[in-house]
Coordinates of C-alpha atoms and ligand atoms in Angstrom, one line a residue:
X241 CA 16.4 -52.6 -82.2
X242 CA 19.9 -52.1 -80.8
X243 CA 22.2 -50.1 -83.0
X244 CA 24.7 -52.0 -85.2
X245 CA 28.2 -51.0 -84.0
X246 CA 31.0 -50.7 -86.6
X247 CA 34.7 -50.0 -86.1
X248 CA 36.7 -48.6 -88.9
X249 CA 40.4 -49.4 -89.2
X250 CA 42.2 -47.1 -91.6
X251 CA 41.1 -43.5 -92.2
X252 CA 42.5 -42.7 -95.6
X253 CA 40.4 -41.7 -98.6
X254 CA 38.0 -44.6 -98.3
X255 CA 37.8 -44.6 -94.5
X256 CA 37.0 -40.9 -94.4
X257 CA 34.4 -41.5 -97.0
X258 CA 32.7 -44.2 -95.0
X259 CA 32.7 -42.0 -91.8
X260 CA 31.2 -39.1 -93.9
X261 CA 28.5 -41.3 -95.5
X262 CA 27.5 -42.9 -92.2
X263 CA 27.1 -39.5 -90.6
X264 CA 25.5 -37.6 -93.5
X265 CA 23.0 -40.3 -94.4
X266 CA 22.5 -41.6 -90.9
X267 CA 18.8 -40.9 -90.6
X268 CA 18.1 -42.0 -94.2
X269 CA 19.8 -45.3 -93.5
X270 CA 17.9 -45.8 -90.3
X271 CA 14.6 -45.0 -92.0
X272 CA 15.4 -47.5 -94.8
X273 CA 16.6 -50.4 -92.7
X274 CA 14.9 -49.8 -89.4
X275 CA 18.2 -49.9 -87.5
X276 CA 20.8 -47.3 -86.5
X277 CA 24.4 -47.8 -87.6
X278 CA 26.8 -46.5 -84.9
X279 CA 30.5 -45.8 -85.3
X280 CA 32.2 -47.7 -82.5
X281 CA 35.7 -46.5 -83.3
X282 CA 37.9 -45.2 -86.0
X283 CA 41.6 -46.1 -85.9
X284 CA 44.4 -44.6 -87.8
X285 CA 48.1 -43.9 -87.1
X286 CA 47.3 -40.2 -87.8
X287 CA 44.7 -39.5 -85.1
X288 CA 44.4 -35.9 -86.3
X289 CA 42.7 -37.1 -89.4
X290 CA 40.2 -38.9 -87.3
X291 CA 39.6 -35.9 -85.0
X292 CA 38.9 -33.7 -88.1
X293 CA 36.0 -36.0 -89.0
X294 CA 34.4 -35.2 -85.7
X295 CA 35.0 -38.6 -84.0
X296 CA 35.3 -38.2 -80.2
X297 CA 38.6 -38.9 -78.5
X298 CA 37.2 -42.0 -76.6
X299 CA 36.4 -43.6 -80.0
X300 CA 39.7 -42.7 -81.6
X301 CA 42.6 -45.2 -81.7
X302 CA 46.1 -44.9 -83.3
X303 CA 46.2 -48.7 -83.8
X304 CA 43.5 -50.9 -85.4
X305 CA 44.6 -54.0 -83.4
X306 CA 44.3 -52.2 -80.1
X307 CA 40.9 -50.8 -81.2
X308 CA 39.6 -54.4 -81.4
X309 CA 39.2 -54.4 -77.6
X310 CA 36.3 -51.9 -78.1
X311 CA 32.8 -53.3 -78.2
X312 CA 31.6 -53.7 -81.8
X313 CA 29.7 -56.0 -84.2
X314 CA 31.8 -55.5 -87.3
X315 CA 35.2 -54.2 -88.2
X316 CA 35.9 -52.4 -91.5
X317 CA 39.5 -53.0 -92.7
X318 CA 40.6 -50.1 -94.9
X319 CA 44.3 -50.2 -94.2
X320 CA 45.3 -51.9 -97.4
X321 CA 48.4 -54.1 -98.1
X322 CA 48.7 -57.7 -97.1
X323 CA 50.6 -57.6 -93.7
X324 CA 49.0 -55.4 -91.0
X325 CA 45.6 -55.7 -92.8
X326 CA 45.7 -59.5 -92.8
X327 CA 46.6 -59.6 -89.1
X328 CA 43.8 -57.3 -88.2
X329 CA 41.2 -59.3 -90.2
X330 CA 42.4 -62.6 -88.7
X331 CA 42.3 -61.1 -85.2
X332 CA 38.8 -59.6 -85.7
X333 CA 37.4 -62.9 -87.1
X334 CA 38.8 -64.9 -84.2
X335 CA 37.1 -62.4 -81.9
X336 CA 33.9 -63.3 -83.7
X337 CA 33.4 -59.9 -85.3
X338 CA 32.1 -59.6 -88.9
X339 CA 34.7 -58.0 -91.2
X340 CA 34.2 -55.7 -94.2
X341 CA 37.1 -55.1 -96.5
X342 CA 38.0 -53.4 -99.8
X343 CA 41.3 -55.2 -100.0
X344 CA 41.4 -57.1 -103.3
X345 CA 45.1 -57.9 -103.2
X346 CA 44.6 -59.6 -99.8
X347 CA 41.5 -61.5 -101.0
X348 CA 43.1 -62.6 -104.2
X349 CA 46.1 -64.1 -102.4
X350 CA 44.7 -65.1 -99.0
X351 CA 40.9 -65.1 -99.5
X352 CA 40.6 -68.9 -99.2
X353 CA 42.1 -69.0 -95.7
X354 CA 40.3 -65.9 -94.5
X355 CA 36.9 -67.1 -95.6
X356 CA 37.5 -70.5 -93.9
X357 CA 38.5 -68.6 -90.7
X358 CA 35.3 -66.5 -90.9
X359 CA 33.3 -69.7 -91.3
X360 CA 35.0 -71.4 -88.4
X361 CA 34.2 -68.5 -86.2
X362 CA 30.6 -68.2 -87.4
X363 CA 31.0 -64.7 -88.8
X364 CA 31.1 -63.1 -92.2
X365 CA 33.7 -61.5 -94.4
X366 CA 32.2 -59.0 -96.9
X367 CA 34.0 -57.4 -99.8
X368 CA 31.8 -55.4 -102.1
X369 CA 34.3 -52.5 -102.4
X370 CA 37.1 -54.8 -103.5
X371 CA 36.0 -54.8 -107.2
X372 CA 34.5 -52.0 -109.3
X373 CA 34.5 -49.4 -106.4
X374 CA 30.9 -48.2 -106.2
X375 CA 29.4 -50.7 -108.7
X376 CA 27.5 -53.5 -106.9
X377 CA 29.1 -56.2 -109.0
X378 CA 29.8 -58.6 -106.1
X379 CA 26.2 -58.3 -105.0
X380 CA 25.1 -59.0 -108.6
X381 CA 27.0 -62.2 -108.7
X382 CA 26.2 -63.3 -105.2
X383 CA 22.5 -62.3 -105.2
X384 CA 20.9 -61.1 -108.4
X385 CA 22.5 -63.8 -110.6
X386 CA 22.8 -66.5 -108.0
X387 CA 20.5 -68.9 -109.9
X388 CA 22.6 -68.7 -113.1
X389 CA 25.5 -70.8 -114.3
X390 CA 27.9 -68.1 -115.2
X391 CA 29.4 -68.4 -118.6
X392 CA 31.7 -65.4 -118.8
X393 CA 32.8 -62.3 -117.0
X394 CA 34.4 -59.4 -119.0
X395 CA 35.6 -56.4 -117.0
X396 CA 37.2 -53.0 -117.4
X397 CA 38.3 -53.1 -113.8
X398 CA 41.0 -50.6 -113.6
X399 CA 40.3 -46.9 -113.9
X400 CA 43.9 -45.7 -114.2
X401 CA 44.6 -47.8 -117.3
X402 CA 41.3 -47.1 -118.8
X403 CA 42.0 -43.4 -118.5
X404 CA 45.4 -43.8 -120.0
X405 CA 44.1 -45.9 -122.9
X406 CA 41.2 -43.4 -123.5
X407 CA 43.7 -40.5 -123.7
X408 CA 46.0 -42.5 -126.1
X409 CA 43.1 -43.3 -128.3
X410 CA 41.5 -39.8 -128.4
X411 CA 44.6 -37.7 -128.5
X412 CA 47.0 -40.0 -130.3
X413 CA 49.6 -39.5 -127.5
X414 CA 52.1 -42.1 -126.3
X415 CA 51.9 -44.2 -123.1
X416 CA 54.4 -42.2 -121.1
X417 CA 52.7 -38.8 -121.9
X418 CA 49.2 -40.2 -120.9
X419 CA 50.6 -41.7 -117.7
X420 CA 52.2 -38.4 -116.7
X421 CA 48.8 -36.7 -117.2
X422 CA 47.1 -39.4 -115.2
X423 CA 49.6 -38.8 -112.4
X424 CA 49.1 -35.1 -112.5
X425 CA 45.4 -35.5 -112.1
X426 CA 45.8 -38.0 -109.3
X427 CA 44.4 -40.9 -111.3
X428 CA 47.7 -42.8 -111.2
X429 CA 50.1 -43.5 -108.3
X430 CA 53.7 -42.2 -108.2
X431 CA 54.6 -45.8 -108.7
X432 CA 52.0 -46.9 -111.2
X433 CA 53.2 -50.5 -111.6
X434 CA 50.3 -52.2 -109.9
X435 CA 47.8 -50.5 -112.2
X436 CA 49.6 -50.3 -115.5
X437 CA 51.1 -53.8 -115.4
X438 CA 47.6 -55.2 -114.9
X439 CA 48.0 -56.6 -111.3
X440 CA 45.2 -54.5 -109.8
X441 CA 42.8 -55.8 -112.5
X442 CA 44.2 -59.4 -111.9
X443 CA 43.4 -59.2 -108.2
X444 CA 39.9 -58.1 -109.1
X445 CA 39.2 -60.7 -111.7
X446 CA 40.5 -63.4 -109.3
X447 CA 37.9 -62.3 -106.8
X448 CA 35.1 -62.2 -109.3
X449 CA 36.1 -65.6 -110.8
X450 CA 36.0 -67.3 -107.4
X451 CA 32.5 -66.1 -106.9
X452 CA 31.4 -66.8 -110.5
X453 CA 32.9 -70.2 -111.1
X454 CA 32.8 -71.9 -107.6
X455 CA 36.6 -72.3 -107.6
X456 CA 39.2 -70.3 -105.7
X457 CA 41.2 -68.3 -108.1
X458 CA 44.4 -66.6 -106.9
X459 CA 46.5 -63.9 -108.6
X460 CA 49.0 -66.5 -109.6
X461 CA 46.2 -68.3 -111.6
X462 CA 45.7 -65.2 -113.7
X463 CA 47.6 -64.5 -117.0
X464 CA 48.6 -60.9 -116.7
X465 CA 50.0 -58.4 -119.3
X466 CA 49.9 -54.7 -118.8
X467 CA 49.6 -51.7 -121.2
X468 CA 53.1 -50.2 -121.0
X469 CA 54.2 -51.4 -124.4
X470 CA 51.2 -50.3 -126.3
X471 CA 51.8 -47.6 -128.9
X472 CA 49.5 -45.0 -130.4
X473 CA 50.3 -46.6 -133.8
X474 CA 48.6 -49.9 -132.8
X475 CA 45.7 -48.2 -131.3
X476 CA 45.2 -46.1 -134.5
X477 CA 45.7 -49.1 -136.9
X478 CA 43.3 -51.2 -134.8
X479 CA 40.6 -48.6 -135.0
X480 CA 41.1 -47.2 -138.5
X481 CA 41.8 -50.4 -140.3
X482 CA 40.0 -53.1 -138.3
X483 CA 37.3 -51.3 -136.3
X484 CA 38.7 -52.3 -132.8
X485 CA 39.2 -50.3 -129.7
X486 CA 42.0 -51.4 -127.2
X487 CA 41.0 -52.0 -123.6
X488 CA 42.7 -53.6 -120.6
X489 CA 40.2 -56.3 -120.4
X490 CA 39.9 -58.8 -117.5
X491 CA 38.4 -62.0 -118.8
X492 CA 37.2 -65.1 -117.0
X493 CA 35.3 -67.8 -119.0
X494 CA 34.9 -71.5 -119.3
X495 CA 36.4 -72.8 -122.6
X496 CA 36.4 -76.5 -123.4
X497 CA 35.5 -77.3 -119.8
X498 CA 38.5 -75.3 -118.4
X499 CA 38.6 -71.9 -116.8
X500 CA 40.6 -69.1 -118.6
X501 CA 41.4 -66.2 -116.4
X502 CA 43.4 -63.4 -118.0
X503 CA 44.1 -59.6 -118.0
X504 CA 45.7 -58.1 -121.1
X505 CA 45.3 -55.3 -123.6
X506 CA 42.5 -56.6 -125.8
X507 CA 41.1 -55.4 -129.1
X508 CA 37.3 -55.4 -129.0
X509 CA 34.8 -54.3 -131.7
X510 CA 34.3 -50.5 -131.5
X511 CA 30.5 -50.9 -131.6
X512 CA 30.5 -53.1 -128.5
X513 CA 29.1 -51.4 -125.4
X514 CA 32.4 -52.0 -123.5
X515 CA 34.3 -50.0 -126.1
X516 CA 32.4 -46.9 -125.1
X517 CA 33.5 -47.2 -121.4
X518 CA 36.0 -44.4 -121.2
X519 CA 38.1 -42.4 -118.8
X520 CA 38.3 -43.6 -115.2
X521 CA 35.0 -45.5 -115.4
X522 CA 34.8 -49.3 -114.8
X523 CA 32.3 -51.7 -116.3
X524 CA 31.7 -55.4 -116.0
X525 CA 29.7 -57.6 -118.3
X526 CA 28.5 -60.9 -116.8
X527 CA 26.8 -63.6 -118.9
X528 CA 24.6 -66.1 -117.1
X529 CA 22.9 -69.1 -118.8
X530 CA 19.3 -67.9 -118.0
X531 CA 19.7 -64.2 -117.7
X532 CA 21.9 -63.7 -120.8
X533 CA 24.3 -60.7 -120.8
X534 CA 24.1 -58.1 -118.0
X535 CA 26.2 -55.0 -117.7
X536 CA 27.3 -53.0 -114.7
X537 CA 28.9 -49.5 -115.1
X538 CA 30.2 -46.8 -112.8
X539 CA 33.0 -45.3 -110.8
X540 CA 35.6 -47.9 -109.9
X541 CA 37.5 -45.9 -107.3
X542 CA 37.4 -42.7 -105.2
X543 CA 36.2 -41.7 -101.8
X544 CA 32.5 -41.6 -102.3
X545 CA 31.9 -44.6 -104.7
X546 CA 34.1 -46.9 -102.6
X547 CA 32.4 -45.7 -99.4
X548 CA 29.0 -46.5 -101.0
X549 CA 30.1 -50.1 -101.5
X550 CA 31.6 -50.5 -98.0
X551 CA 28.4 -49.1 -96.4
X552 CA 26.3 -51.6 -98.4
X553 CA 28.2 -54.4 -96.8
X554 CA 27.8 -52.9 -93.3
X555 CA 24.1 -52.6 -93.9
X556 CA 23.8 -56.2 -95.1
X557 CA 25.4 -57.3 -91.8
X558 CA 23.2 -55.0 -89.8
X559 CA 20.2 -56.7 -91.5
X560 CA 21.5 -60.1 -90.6
X561 CA 22.5 -61.0 -94.2
X562 CA 25.8 -62.7 -93.7
X563 CA 26.0 -64.7 -97.0
X564 CA 29.4 -64.0 -98.4
X565 CA 30.8 -66.6 -100.7
X566 CA 29.2 -69.6 -102.4
X567 CA 29.1 -72.9 -100.4
X568 CA 30.8 -74.8 -103.1
X569 CA 34.0 -72.8 -102.5
X570 CA 34.4 -74.7 -99.2
X571 CA 34.4 -78.1 -101.0
X572 CA 37.0 -79.6 -103.4
X573 CA 38.1 -77.7 -106.4
X574 CA 37.1 -79.2 -109.7
X575 CA 37.4 -76.8 -112.5
X576 CA 40.9 -76.8 -114.1
X577 CA 42.5 -73.4 -115.0
X578 CA 43.9 -73.2 -118.5
X579 CA 47.6 -72.6 -119.1
X580 CA 48.1 -69.4 -121.1
X581 CA 49.7 -71.4 -123.9
X582 CA 46.3 -73.1 -124.4
X583 CA 44.3 -69.9 -124.9
X584 CA 42.5 -69.8 -128.2
X585 CA 42.0 -66.3 -129.6
X586 CA 42.2 -64.2 -132.7
X587 CA 45.4 -62.1 -132.8
X588 CA 46.6 -58.8 -134.1
X589 CA 50.2 -59.0 -135.2
X590 CA 52.3 -56.0 -136.2
X591 CA 55.6 -56.9 -137.9
X592 CA 58.2 -54.3 -138.5
X593 CA 59.6 -55.4 -141.9
X594 CA 61.9 -54.2 -144.7
X595 CA 59.8 -53.0 -147.6
X596 CA 60.8 -55.7 -150.1
X597 CA 59.1 -58.0 -152.5
X598 CA 58.4 -61.4 -150.9
X599 CA 58.2 -60.3 -147.3
X600 CA 54.5 -61.1 -146.9
X601 CA 55.0 -64.5 -148.5
X602 CA 57.8 -65.4 -146.0
X603 CA 55.7 -64.3 -143.0
X604 CA 52.7 -66.1 -144.5
X605 CA 54.8 -69.3 -145.0
X606 CA 55.7 -69.5 -141.3
X607 CA 52.2 -68.8 -140.1
X608 CA 50.8 -71.5 -142.4
X609 CA 53.3 -74.0 -141.0
X610 CA 51.9 -73.4 -137.6
X611 CA 48.3 -73.7 -138.9
X612 CA 47.5 -70.0 -138.3
X613 CA 45.0 -68.6 -140.7
X614 CA 45.3 -64.9 -141.8
X615 CA 42.1 -63.0 -141.7
X616 CA 43.3 -59.6 -143.0
X617 CA 46.7 -58.2 -143.9
X618 CA 48.0 -54.8 -144.8
X619 CA 51.1 -52.7 -145.1
X620 CA 51.2 -49.1 -143.7
X621 CA 53.1 -46.7 -145.9
X622 CA 56.1 -47.2 -148.2
X623 CA 59.8 -47.1 -147.4
X624 CA 62.3 -47.7 -150.2
X625 CA 65.1 -48.3 -147.7
X626 CA 63.6 -48.5 -144.3
X627 CA 61.1 -50.7 -142.5
X628 CA 57.3 -50.5 -142.5
X629 CA 54.6 -51.9 -140.3
X630 CA 53.0 -55.0 -141.8
X631 CA 49.8 -55.7 -139.9
X632 CA 47.7 -58.8 -139.8
X633 CA 44.7 -60.2 -137.9
X634 CA 44.3 -63.9 -137.6
X635 CA 41.4 -66.3 -137.3
X636 CA 41.2 -68.1 -133.9
X637 CA 44.5 -69.8 -133.2
X638 CA 46.2 -71.3 -130.1
X639 CA 48.5 -68.9 -128.3
X640 CA 51.3 -71.5 -128.1
X641 CA 51.4 -71.8 -131.9
X642 CA 51.3 -68.0 -132.4
X643 CA 54.2 -67.5 -130.0
X644 CA 56.3 -70.1 -131.8
X645 CA 55.5 -68.7 -135.2
X646 CA 56.4 -65.2 -134.0
X647 CA 59.7 -66.4 -132.6
X648 CA 60.6 -67.8 -136.0
X649 CA 59.4 -64.8 -137.9
X650 CA 61.4 -62.4 -135.7
X651 CA 64.5 -64.3 -136.7
X652 CA 63.9 -63.6 -140.5
X653 CA 66.5 -61.1 -142.0
X654 CA 63.7 -58.9 -143.2
X655 CA 62.2 -58.3 -139.7
X656 CA 63.9 -55.5 -137.9
X657 CA 62.1 -55.3 -134.6
X658 CA 60.3 -57.7 -132.3
X659 CA 56.7 -58.2 -133.4
X660 CA 53.9 -56.6 -131.5
X661 CA 51.1 -59.1 -130.6
X662 CA 47.6 -58.3 -129.1
X663 CA 44.7 -60.7 -128.5
X664 CA 41.3 -59.9 -130.0
X665 CA 38.0 -60.6 -128.3
X666 CA 35.0 -60.5 -130.6
X667 CA 32.6 -60.5 -127.6
Ligands
HSE238 N1 43.8 -48.2 -108.8 C1 42.5 -48.7 -109.1 C2 42.1 -48.2 -110.4 C3 41.5 -48.3 -108.1 O1 42.8 -47.4 -111.1 O2 41.0 -48.5 -110.8 C4 41.5 -49.1 -106.8 O3 41.1 -50.4 -107.1

């Protein structure tokens, strides 16, 4: 069989990992699949990086678009971002080359157009590395679970925030301190916004939701809230008093016939398996109607795990498996996406209130008027003159009503700070 020729555009952490994997495990891969994978080119602005990986000069380019003139069967886009990367993917697809990408931001926002373009040109766009790094979660949805109606997807899809939350939980430190430590260790970017404000996880759950629920989901369809206003106090109270662990959970599920897609700090039972996913690890729980619950766990980022996922796509293509996204995605969209106001959830509420008789009753009166039922309530500490945390968990309530009640409660003269609110998922 002729070798399968692959060009790599972008030779950063993941690109280098792909080159190394294809070289180190070349004979193993050939033995397994009965076909050789050949590197047709590697392109990067910094050609020195490419040279250091042992790629010959005639296969080295300083521009991915120029490299497309080289003979190849597939192009791997590892440039990142949504401008140059998009142009490169479009151009490669138009030239009838398969494309492999790890670019979740691009897929979440422009996936629909790119998959249509791939289809028009009779080639495939593969994206295993876009979610969960080395965990084969895309393959699980696309292949292993393909016969199931998916009921829900719950993911810890961002290693940076999971590391920060783990540190805050285990050491009782605040967000800023944990973030600095994550940056020192190289787990968080100098500008950590994309990770800590939940956008990276939002891109990933948008991609998973499109596969799982036969409806294109874009980042703008995802309700997103990050972890930067979480305090060690809430993490401690959640655990000590209510038995919950806080995770930045990406959730996608059908409720009342509508799709809810959301990413936010979520309190989950401490004995649930997702609660023990710590540090930079990712995990994804997918529930299908026939299979029940399935769980995927592993490293969600880094040179080697991400390269492992990229190479699995290259091998799929070399074997002639070009199935990429479900057919139904090319038809009309049916499933409606819920507005955040409509979410129904249990809530954790922490009021900062003056320590006076009657305060609980006044808060309770507002909650009752909005039909919000209190499950548990407690006060932490005693302050003759100052304020104390008064904490409650609720039975399931609509987010709209909870928001309105909190707005009213925060105007009471006994409340001294805006109330902290966190959704609870009993899983
Ligand atoms: N920044 C991501 C994370 C990895 O922290 O998980 C890349 O998707």
